[in-house]
Tab-separated table of C-alpha atoms in Angstrom:
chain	number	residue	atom	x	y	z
A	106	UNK	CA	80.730	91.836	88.701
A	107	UNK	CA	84.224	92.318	88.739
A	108	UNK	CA	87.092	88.976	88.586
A	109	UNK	CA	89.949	90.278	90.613
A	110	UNK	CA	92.491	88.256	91.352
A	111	UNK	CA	94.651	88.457	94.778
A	112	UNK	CA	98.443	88.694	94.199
A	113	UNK	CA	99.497	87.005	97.427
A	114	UNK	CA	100.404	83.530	96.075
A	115	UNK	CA	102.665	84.897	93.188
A	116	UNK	CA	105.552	85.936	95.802
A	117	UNK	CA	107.639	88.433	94.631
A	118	UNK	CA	107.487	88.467	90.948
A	119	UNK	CA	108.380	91.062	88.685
A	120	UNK	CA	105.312	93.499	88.286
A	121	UNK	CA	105.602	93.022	84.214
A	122	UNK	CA	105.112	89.166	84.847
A	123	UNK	CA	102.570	89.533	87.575
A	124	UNK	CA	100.738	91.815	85.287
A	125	UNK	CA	101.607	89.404	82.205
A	126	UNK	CA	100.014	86.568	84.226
A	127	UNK	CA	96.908	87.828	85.180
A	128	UNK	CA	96.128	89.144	81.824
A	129	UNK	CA	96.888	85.283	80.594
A	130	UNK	CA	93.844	84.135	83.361
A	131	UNK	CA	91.462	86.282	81.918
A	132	UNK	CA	91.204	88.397	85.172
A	133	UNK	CA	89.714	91.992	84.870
A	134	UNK	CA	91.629	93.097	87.596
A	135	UNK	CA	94.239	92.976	90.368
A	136	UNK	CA	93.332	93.319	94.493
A	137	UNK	CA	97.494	93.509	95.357
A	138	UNK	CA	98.678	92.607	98.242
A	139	UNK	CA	101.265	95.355	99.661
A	140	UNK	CA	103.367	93.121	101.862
A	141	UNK	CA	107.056	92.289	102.680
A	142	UNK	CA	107.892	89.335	100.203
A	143	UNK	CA	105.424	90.261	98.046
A	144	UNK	CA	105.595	91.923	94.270
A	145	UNK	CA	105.027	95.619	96.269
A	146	UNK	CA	106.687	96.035	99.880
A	147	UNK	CA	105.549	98.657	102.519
A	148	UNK	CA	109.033	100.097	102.532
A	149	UNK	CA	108.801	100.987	98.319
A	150	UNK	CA	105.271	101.868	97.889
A	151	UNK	CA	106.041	103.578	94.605
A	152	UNK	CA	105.793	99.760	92.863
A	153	UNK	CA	102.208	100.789	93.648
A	154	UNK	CA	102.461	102.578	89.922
A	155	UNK	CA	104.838	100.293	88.583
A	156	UNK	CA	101.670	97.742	88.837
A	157	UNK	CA	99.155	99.544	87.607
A	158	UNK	CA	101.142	100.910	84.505
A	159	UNK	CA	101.807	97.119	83.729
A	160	UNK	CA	98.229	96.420	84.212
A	161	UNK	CA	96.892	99.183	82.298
A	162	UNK	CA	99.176	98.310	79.317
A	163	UNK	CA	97.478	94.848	78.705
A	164	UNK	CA	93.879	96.368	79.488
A	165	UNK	CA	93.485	95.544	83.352
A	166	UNK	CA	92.703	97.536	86.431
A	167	UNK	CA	94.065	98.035	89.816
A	168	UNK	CA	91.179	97.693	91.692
A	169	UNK	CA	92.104	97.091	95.347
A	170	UNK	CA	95.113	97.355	97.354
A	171	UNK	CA	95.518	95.758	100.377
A	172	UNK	CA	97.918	96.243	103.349
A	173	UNK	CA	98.612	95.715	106.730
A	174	UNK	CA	97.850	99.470	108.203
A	175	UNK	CA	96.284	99.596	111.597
A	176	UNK	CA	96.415	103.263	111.866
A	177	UNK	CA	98.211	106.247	110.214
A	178	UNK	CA	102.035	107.203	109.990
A	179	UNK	CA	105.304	107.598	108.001
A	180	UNK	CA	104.191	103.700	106.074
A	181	UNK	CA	100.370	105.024	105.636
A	182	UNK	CA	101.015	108.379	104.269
A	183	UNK	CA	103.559	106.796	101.702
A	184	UNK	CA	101.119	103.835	100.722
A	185	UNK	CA	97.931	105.874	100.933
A	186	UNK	CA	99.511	108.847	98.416
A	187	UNK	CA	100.924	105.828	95.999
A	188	UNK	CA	97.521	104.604	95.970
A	189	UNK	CA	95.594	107.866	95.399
A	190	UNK	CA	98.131	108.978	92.979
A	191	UNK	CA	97.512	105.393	91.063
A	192	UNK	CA	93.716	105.966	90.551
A	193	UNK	CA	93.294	102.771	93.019
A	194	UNK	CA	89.826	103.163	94.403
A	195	UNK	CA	89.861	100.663	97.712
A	196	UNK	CA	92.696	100.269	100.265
A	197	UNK	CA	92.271	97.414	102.308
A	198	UNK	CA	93.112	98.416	105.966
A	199	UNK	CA	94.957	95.683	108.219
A	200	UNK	CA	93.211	93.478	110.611
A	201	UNK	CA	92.292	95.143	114.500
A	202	UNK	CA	92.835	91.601	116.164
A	203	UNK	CA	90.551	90.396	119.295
A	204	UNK	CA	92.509	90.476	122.565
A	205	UNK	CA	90.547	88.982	125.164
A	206	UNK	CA	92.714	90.457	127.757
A	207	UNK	CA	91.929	93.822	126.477
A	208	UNK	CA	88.215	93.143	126.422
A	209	UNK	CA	86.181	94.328	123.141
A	210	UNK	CA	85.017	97.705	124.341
A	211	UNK	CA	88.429	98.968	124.515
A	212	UNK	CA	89.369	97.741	121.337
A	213	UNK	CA	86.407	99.017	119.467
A	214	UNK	CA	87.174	102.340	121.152
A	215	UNK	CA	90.932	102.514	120.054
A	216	UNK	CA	90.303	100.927	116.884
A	217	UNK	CA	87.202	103.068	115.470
A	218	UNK	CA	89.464	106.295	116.307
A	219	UNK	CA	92.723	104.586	114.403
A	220	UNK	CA	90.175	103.762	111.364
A	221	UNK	CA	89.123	107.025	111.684
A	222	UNK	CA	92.455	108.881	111.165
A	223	UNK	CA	93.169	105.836	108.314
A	224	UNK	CA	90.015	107.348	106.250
A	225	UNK	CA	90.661	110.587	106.977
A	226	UNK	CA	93.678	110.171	105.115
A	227	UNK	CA	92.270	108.068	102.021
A	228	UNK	CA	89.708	110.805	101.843
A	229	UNK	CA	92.498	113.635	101.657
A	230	UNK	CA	94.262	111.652	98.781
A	231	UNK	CA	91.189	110.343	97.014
A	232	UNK	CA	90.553	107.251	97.630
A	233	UNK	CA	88.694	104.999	100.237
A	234	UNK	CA	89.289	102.642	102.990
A	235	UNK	CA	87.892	99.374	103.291
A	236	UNK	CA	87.307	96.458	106.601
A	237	UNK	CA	87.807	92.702	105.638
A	238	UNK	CA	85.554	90.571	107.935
A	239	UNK	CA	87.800	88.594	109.258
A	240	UNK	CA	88.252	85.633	111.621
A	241	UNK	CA	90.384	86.294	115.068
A	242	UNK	CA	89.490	90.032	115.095
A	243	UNK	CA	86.867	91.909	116.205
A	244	UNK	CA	85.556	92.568	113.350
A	245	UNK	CA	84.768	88.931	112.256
A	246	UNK	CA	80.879	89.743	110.837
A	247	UNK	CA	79.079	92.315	108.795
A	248	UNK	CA	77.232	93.643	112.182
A	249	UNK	CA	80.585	93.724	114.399
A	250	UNK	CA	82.591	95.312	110.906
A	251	UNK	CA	79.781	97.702	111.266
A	252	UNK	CA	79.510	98.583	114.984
A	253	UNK	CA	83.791	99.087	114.474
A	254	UNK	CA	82.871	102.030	111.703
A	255	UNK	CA	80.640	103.472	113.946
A	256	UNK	CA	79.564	106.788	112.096
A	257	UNK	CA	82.744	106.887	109.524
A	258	UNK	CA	80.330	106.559	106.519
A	259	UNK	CA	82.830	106.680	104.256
A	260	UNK	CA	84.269	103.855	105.296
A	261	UNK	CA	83.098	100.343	102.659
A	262	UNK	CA	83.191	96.627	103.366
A	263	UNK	CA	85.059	93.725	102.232
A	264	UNK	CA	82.689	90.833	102.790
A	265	UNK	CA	84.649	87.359	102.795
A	266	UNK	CA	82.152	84.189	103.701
A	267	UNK	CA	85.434	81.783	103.587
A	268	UNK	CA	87.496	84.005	106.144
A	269	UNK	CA	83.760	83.992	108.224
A	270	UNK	CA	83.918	79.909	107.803
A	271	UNK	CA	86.952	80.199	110.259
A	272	UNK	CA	85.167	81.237	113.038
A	273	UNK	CA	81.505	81.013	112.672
A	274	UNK	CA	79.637	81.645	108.968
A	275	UNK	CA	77.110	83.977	108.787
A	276	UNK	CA	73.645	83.747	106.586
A	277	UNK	CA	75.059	85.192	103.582
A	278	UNK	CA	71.856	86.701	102.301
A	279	UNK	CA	71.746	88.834	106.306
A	280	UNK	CA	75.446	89.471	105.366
A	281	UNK	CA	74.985	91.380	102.368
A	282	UNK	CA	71.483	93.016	103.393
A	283	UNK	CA	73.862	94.566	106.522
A	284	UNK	CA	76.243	96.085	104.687
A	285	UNK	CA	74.140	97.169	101.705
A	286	UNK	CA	76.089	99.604	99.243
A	287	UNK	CA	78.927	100.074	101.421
A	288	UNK	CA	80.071	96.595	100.229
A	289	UNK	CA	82.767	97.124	97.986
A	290	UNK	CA	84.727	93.818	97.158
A	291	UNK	CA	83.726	90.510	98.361
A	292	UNK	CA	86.954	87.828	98.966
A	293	UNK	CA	86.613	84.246	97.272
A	294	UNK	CA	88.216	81.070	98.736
A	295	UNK	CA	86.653	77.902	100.319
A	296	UNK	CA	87.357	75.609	103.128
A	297	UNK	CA	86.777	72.372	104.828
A	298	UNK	CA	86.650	70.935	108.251
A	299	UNK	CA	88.854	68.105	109.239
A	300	UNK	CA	89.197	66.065	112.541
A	301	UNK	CA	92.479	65.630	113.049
A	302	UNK	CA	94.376	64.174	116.035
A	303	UNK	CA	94.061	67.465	118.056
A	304	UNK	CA	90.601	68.128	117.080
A	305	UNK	CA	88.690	69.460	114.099
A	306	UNK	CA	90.104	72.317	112.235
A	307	UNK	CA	89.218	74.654	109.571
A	308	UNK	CA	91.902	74.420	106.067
A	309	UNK	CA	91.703	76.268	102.728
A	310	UNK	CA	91.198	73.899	99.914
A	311	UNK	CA	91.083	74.772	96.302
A	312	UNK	CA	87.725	77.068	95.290
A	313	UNK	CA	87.228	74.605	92.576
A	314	UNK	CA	86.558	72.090	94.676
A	315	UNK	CA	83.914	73.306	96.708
A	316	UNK	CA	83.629	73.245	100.369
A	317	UNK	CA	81.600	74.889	103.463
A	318	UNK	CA	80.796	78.079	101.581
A	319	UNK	CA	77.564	77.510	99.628
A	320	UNK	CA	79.476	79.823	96.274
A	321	UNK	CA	76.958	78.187	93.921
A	322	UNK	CA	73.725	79.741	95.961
A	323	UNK	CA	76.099	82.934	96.688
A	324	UNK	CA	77.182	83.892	93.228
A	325	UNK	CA	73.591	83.662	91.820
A	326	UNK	CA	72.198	85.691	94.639
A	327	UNK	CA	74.600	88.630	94.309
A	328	UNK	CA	73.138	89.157	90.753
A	329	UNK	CA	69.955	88.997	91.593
A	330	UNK	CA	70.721	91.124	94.317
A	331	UNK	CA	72.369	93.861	92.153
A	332	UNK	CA	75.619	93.775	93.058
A	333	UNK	CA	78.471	95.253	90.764
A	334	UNK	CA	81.322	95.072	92.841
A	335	UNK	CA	84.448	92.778	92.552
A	336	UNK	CA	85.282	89.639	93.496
A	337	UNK	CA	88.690	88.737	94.836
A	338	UNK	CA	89.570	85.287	94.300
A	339	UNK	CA	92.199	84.433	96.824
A	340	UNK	CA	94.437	81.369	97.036
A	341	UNK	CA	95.562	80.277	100.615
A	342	UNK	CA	96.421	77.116	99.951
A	343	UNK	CA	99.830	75.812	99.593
A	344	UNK	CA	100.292	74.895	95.469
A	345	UNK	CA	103.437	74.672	93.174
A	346	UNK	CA	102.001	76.318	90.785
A	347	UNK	CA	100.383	79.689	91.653
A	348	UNK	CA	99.210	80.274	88.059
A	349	UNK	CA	97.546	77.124	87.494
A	350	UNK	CA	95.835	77.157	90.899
A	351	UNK	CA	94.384	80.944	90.363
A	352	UNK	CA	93.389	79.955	86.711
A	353	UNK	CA	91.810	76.712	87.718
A	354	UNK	CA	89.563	78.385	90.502
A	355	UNK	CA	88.940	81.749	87.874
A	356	UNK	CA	87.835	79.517	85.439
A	357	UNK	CA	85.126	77.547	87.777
A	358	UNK	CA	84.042	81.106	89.428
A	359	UNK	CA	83.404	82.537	85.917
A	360	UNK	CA	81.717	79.193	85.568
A	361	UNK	CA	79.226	79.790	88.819
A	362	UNK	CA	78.702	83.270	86.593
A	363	UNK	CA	77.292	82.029	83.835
């Protein structure tokens, strides 16, 4: 398995020191995060190169990039091309968010045909389009991220049992039998539960420090399983130090590795 590591707590940094920092963690790779106030904005998608050329130089891969794109357009053509013309293999799409007012058949109707058009154009310029399960959207599981791709085959997965802690975890093992080979990247975070004053409420807390996630039992089984994808360790929670934090939770993933 692949160590990625997500860009989005390094801010805006210079893509020779993002790439410069990464290579100091021992990462094998980069998932980057294509976002205003971030190393790579939507509006200059040619940093998309600028990245991987750093990355390349000290012997590290672009393996994912993710953005915000709900459905194609002036900002998905740009992004798309930078990515096919980058050798990046998975583009992250954005997240189709659950409006109850809507209702869900609506959504998955409107959605699956943007997502459509979205992998049409990855397709066209080489690469492929991924869905994040992700809490608040209606996509939050392997078997709703599923019924949203409908018969776009092409289409892969990017599994993430922290963002599914959010809203309701799933059996991991039932996750990753679901989506099978179409599961490209899997994201890597923890959380906890807290009461608080208004209730009890979900946080990111350092991976290193365990939490609701069972990582130790998931790790293990996604060898055993055969998996050879990546893992994107992301880091949500707020720290003064973005390079310790990411090299602190690398170091005890690589540990759960072996």
């Amino acid at each position: 398995m692949r160590l990625l590591a997500f860009t989005k707590p390094f801010g805006p940094i210079d893509p020779a020191l993002l790439a410069e920092n990464l290579a100091s963690l021992g990462a094998d790779g980069a998932d980057l995060l294509v976002r205003e106030g971030q190393t790579v904005s939507p509006a200059d998608p040619g940093g998309i190169a600028v990245v991987a050329a750093e990355l390349k130089s000290r012997g590290l891969t672009l393996d994912v990039v993710t953005t915000d794109l709900l459905d194609v357009g002036a900002d998905a053509e740009r992004i798309i091309a930078a990515c096919g013309e980058s050798g990046v293999p998975l583009v992250r799409a954005g997240f189709y968010r659950y409006d109850p007012a809507a209702g869900y058949r609506r959504q998955l109707e409107e959605s699956r045909a943007a997502l459509s058009r979205l992998a049409d154009l990855a397709a066209r310029h080489g690469t492929r389009l991924a869905v994040q399960l992700h809490h608040g959207t209606i996509h939050p599981s392997a078997s709703l991220a599923l019924a949203l791709a409908g018969d776009l085959n092409d289409v892969r997965f990017y599994a993430d049992p922290g963002n599914q802690a959010k809203e309701g975890s799933e059996a991991w093992a039932l996750n990753v039998d679901l989506l099978g080979d179409r599961m490209a990247c899997m994201g890597v975070k923890n959380a906890v539960w807290r009461s608080t004053a208004d209730g009890w409420v979900c946080e990111w807390q350092p991976f290193a420090d365990g939490g609701v996630v069972p990582w130790p039992e998931i790790v293990p089984g996604l060898r055993a399983r055969g998996y050879t994808g990546s893992l994107s360790l992301h880091v949500h929670y707020p720290t003064a130090d973005p390079t310790a934090a990411v090299r602190r939770d690398l170091d005890h993933l690589r540990g759960l590795l072996g």
